[in-house]
PDB file of C-alpha atoms in Angstrom:
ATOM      1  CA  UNK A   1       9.744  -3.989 -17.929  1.00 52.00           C
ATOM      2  CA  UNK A   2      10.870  -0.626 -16.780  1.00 60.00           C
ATOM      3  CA  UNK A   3      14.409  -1.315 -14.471  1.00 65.00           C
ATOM      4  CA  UNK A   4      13.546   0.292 -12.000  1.00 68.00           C
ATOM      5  CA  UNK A   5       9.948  -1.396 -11.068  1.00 68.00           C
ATOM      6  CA  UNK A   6      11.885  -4.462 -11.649  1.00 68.00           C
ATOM      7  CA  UNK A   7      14.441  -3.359  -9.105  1.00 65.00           C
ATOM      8  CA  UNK A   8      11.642  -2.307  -6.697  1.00 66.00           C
ATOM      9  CA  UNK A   9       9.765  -4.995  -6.669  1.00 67.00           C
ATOM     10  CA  UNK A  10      12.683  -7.403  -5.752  1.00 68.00           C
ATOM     11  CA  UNK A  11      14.146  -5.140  -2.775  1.00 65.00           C
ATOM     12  CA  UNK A  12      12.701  -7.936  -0.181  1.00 64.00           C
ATOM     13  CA  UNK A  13      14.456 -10.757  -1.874  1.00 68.00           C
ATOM     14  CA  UNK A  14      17.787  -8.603  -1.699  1.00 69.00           C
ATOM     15  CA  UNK A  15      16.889  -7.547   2.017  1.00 65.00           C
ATOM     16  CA  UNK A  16      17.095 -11.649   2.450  1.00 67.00           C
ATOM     17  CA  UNK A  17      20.014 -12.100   0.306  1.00 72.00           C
ATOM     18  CA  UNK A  18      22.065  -9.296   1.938  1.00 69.00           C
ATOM     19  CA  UNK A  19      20.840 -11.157   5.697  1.00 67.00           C
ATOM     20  CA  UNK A  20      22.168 -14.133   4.108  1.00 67.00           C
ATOM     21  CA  UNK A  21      19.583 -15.927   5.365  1.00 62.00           C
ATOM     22  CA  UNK A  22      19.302 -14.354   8.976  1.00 62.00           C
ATOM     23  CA  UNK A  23      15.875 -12.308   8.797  1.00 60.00           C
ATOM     24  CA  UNK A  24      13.669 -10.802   5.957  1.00 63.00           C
ATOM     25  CA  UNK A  25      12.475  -7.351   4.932  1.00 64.00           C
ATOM     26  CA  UNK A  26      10.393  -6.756   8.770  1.00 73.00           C
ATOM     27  CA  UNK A  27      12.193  -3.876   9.262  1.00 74.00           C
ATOM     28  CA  UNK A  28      11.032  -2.047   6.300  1.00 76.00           C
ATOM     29  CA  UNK A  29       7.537  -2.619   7.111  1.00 80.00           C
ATOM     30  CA  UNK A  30       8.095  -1.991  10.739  1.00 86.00           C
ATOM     31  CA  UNK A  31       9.639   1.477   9.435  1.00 87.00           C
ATOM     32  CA  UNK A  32       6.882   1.893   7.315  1.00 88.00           C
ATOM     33  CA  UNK A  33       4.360   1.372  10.414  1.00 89.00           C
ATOM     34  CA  UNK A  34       5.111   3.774  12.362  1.00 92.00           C
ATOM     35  CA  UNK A  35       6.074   6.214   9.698  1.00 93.00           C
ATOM     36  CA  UNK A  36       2.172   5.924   8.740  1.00 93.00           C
ATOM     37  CA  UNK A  37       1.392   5.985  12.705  1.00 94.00           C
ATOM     38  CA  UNK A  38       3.650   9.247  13.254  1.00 96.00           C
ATOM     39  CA  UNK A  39       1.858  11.060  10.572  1.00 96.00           C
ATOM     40  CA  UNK A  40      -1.972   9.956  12.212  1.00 95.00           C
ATOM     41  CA  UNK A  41      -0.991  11.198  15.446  1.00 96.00           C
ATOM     42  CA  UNK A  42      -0.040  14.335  13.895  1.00 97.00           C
ATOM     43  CA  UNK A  43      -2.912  15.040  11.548  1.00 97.00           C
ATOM     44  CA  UNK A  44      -5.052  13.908  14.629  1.00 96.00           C
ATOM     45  CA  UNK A  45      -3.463  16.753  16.912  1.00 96.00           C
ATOM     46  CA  UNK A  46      -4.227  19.041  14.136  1.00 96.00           C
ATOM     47  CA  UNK A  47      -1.237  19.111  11.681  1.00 97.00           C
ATOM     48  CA  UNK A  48      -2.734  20.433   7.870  1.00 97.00           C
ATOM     49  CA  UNK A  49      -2.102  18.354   4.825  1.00 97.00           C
ATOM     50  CA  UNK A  50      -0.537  14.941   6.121  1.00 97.00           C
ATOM     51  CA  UNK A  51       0.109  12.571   3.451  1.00 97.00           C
ATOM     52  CA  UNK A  52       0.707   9.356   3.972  1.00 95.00           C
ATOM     53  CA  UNK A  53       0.006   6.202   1.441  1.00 93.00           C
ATOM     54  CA  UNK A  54      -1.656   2.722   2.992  1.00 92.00           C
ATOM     55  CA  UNK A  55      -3.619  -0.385   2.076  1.00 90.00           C
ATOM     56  CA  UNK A  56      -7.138   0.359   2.710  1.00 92.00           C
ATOM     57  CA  UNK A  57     -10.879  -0.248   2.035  1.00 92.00           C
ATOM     58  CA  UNK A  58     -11.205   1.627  -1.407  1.00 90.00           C
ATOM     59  CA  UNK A  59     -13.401   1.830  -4.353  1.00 89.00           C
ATOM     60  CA  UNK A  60     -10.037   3.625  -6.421  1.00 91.00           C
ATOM     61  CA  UNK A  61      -9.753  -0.320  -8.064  1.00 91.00           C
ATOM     62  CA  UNK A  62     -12.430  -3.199  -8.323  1.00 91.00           C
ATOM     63  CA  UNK A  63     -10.506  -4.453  -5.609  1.00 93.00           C
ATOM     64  CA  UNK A  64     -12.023  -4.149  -1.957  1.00 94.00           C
ATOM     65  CA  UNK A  65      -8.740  -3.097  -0.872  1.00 94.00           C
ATOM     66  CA  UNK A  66      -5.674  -1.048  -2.181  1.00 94.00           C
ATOM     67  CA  UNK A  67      -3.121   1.515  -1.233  1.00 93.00           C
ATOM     68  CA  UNK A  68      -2.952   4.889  -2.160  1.00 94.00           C
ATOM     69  CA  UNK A  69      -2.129   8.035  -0.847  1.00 95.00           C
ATOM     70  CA  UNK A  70      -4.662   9.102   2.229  1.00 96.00           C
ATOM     71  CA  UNK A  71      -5.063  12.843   3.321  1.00 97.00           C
ATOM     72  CA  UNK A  72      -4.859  12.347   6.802  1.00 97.00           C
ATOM     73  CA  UNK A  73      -6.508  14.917   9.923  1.00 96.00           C
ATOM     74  CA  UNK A  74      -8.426  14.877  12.913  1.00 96.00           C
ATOM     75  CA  UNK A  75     -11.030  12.166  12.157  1.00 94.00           C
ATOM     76  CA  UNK A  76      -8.258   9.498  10.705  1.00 93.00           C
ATOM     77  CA  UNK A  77      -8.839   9.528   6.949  1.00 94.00           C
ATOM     78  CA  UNK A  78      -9.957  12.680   5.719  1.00 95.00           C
ATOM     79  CA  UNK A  79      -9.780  11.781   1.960  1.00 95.00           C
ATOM     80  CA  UNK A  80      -8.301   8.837  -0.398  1.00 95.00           C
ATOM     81  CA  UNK A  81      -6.553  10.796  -3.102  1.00 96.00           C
ATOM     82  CA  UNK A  82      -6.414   7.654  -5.333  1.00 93.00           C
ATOM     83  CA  UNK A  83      -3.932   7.138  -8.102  1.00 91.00           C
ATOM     84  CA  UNK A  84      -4.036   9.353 -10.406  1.00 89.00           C
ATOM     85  CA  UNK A  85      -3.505   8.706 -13.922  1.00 93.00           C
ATOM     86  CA  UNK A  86      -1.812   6.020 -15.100  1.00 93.00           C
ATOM     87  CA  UNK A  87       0.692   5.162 -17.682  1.00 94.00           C
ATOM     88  CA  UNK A  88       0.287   2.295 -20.007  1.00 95.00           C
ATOM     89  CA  UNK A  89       2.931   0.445 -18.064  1.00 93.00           C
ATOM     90  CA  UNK A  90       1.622   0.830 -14.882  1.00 92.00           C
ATOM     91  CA  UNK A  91      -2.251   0.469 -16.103  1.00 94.00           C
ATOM     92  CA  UNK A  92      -0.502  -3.348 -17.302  1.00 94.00           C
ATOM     93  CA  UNK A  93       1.043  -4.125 -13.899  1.00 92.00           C
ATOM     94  CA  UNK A  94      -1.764  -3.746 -12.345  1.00 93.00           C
ATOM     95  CA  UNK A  95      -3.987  -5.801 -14.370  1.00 95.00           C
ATOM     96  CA  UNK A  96      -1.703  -8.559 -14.006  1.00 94.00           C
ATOM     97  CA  UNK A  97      -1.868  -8.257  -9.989  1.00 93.00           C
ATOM     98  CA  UNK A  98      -5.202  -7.928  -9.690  1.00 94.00           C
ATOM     99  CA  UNK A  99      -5.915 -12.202  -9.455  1.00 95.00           C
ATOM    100  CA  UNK A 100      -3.226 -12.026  -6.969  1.00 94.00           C
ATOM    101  CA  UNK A 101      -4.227  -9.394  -4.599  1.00 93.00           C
ATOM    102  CA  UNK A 102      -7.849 -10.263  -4.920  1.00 94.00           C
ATOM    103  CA  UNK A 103      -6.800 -13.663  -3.753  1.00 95.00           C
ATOM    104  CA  UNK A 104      -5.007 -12.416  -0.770  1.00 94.00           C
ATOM    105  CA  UNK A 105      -8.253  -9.913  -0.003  1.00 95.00           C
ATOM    106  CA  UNK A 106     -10.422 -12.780   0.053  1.00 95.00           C
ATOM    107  CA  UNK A 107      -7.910 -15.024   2.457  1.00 95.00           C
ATOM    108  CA  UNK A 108      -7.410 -11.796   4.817  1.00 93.00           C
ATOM    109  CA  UNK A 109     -11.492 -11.607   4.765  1.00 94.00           C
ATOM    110  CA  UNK A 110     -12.011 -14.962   5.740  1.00 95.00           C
ATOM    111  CA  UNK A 111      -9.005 -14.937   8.453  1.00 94.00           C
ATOM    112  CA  UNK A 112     -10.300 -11.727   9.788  1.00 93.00           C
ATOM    113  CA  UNK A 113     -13.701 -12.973  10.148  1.00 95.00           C
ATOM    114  CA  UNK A 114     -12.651 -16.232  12.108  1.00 93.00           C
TER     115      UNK A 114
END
């Protein structure tokens, strides 16, 4: 694996470790809420190319839902800019993630739906 997607993809785990044991990685995604939040309310009040990447319906993947970067503006999302193009390492993780986050689609679905 590369090091650094390694690293990445473990940052939770060391959010927990560095806790030792008192809390988890919330405040990243809290952080990462209202980062995406700030940048709606601007693009809704009229601010011109705001960027901002989240998990959304998307036909960029088989997948019924992904994240990728969103052009944001007046109407919410203005345009999914998708992912570009990938490298073989990246084309590799993904394919191996796929059962997993297809999984947790079809369990958000179903809880959604309740």
């Amino acid at each position: 694996t590369v090091p650094i997607a390694s690293e990445v993809s473990t940052q939770s785990t060391g959010v927990v470790e560095a806790k030792a044991g008192g809390g988890s990685a919330t405040l990243s995604m809290a952080y990462a809420g209202a980062r995406f939040a700030f940048a709606l309310l601007q693009a809704m009040n009229g601010a011109k190319n705001v960027v901002e990447c989240s998990y959304v319906e998307s036909d960029v993947t088989d997948m019924q839902f992904f994240s990728t970067p969103l052009l944001l503006g007046p109407n919410g999302v203005e345009q999914n800019l998708g992912m570009g193009t990938l490298i073989d390492f990246e084309q590799e993780a993904l394919e191996k993630m796929k059962p997993e986050l297809t999984g947790s689609i079809e369990k958000g679905i179903k809880f959604a739906n309740q």
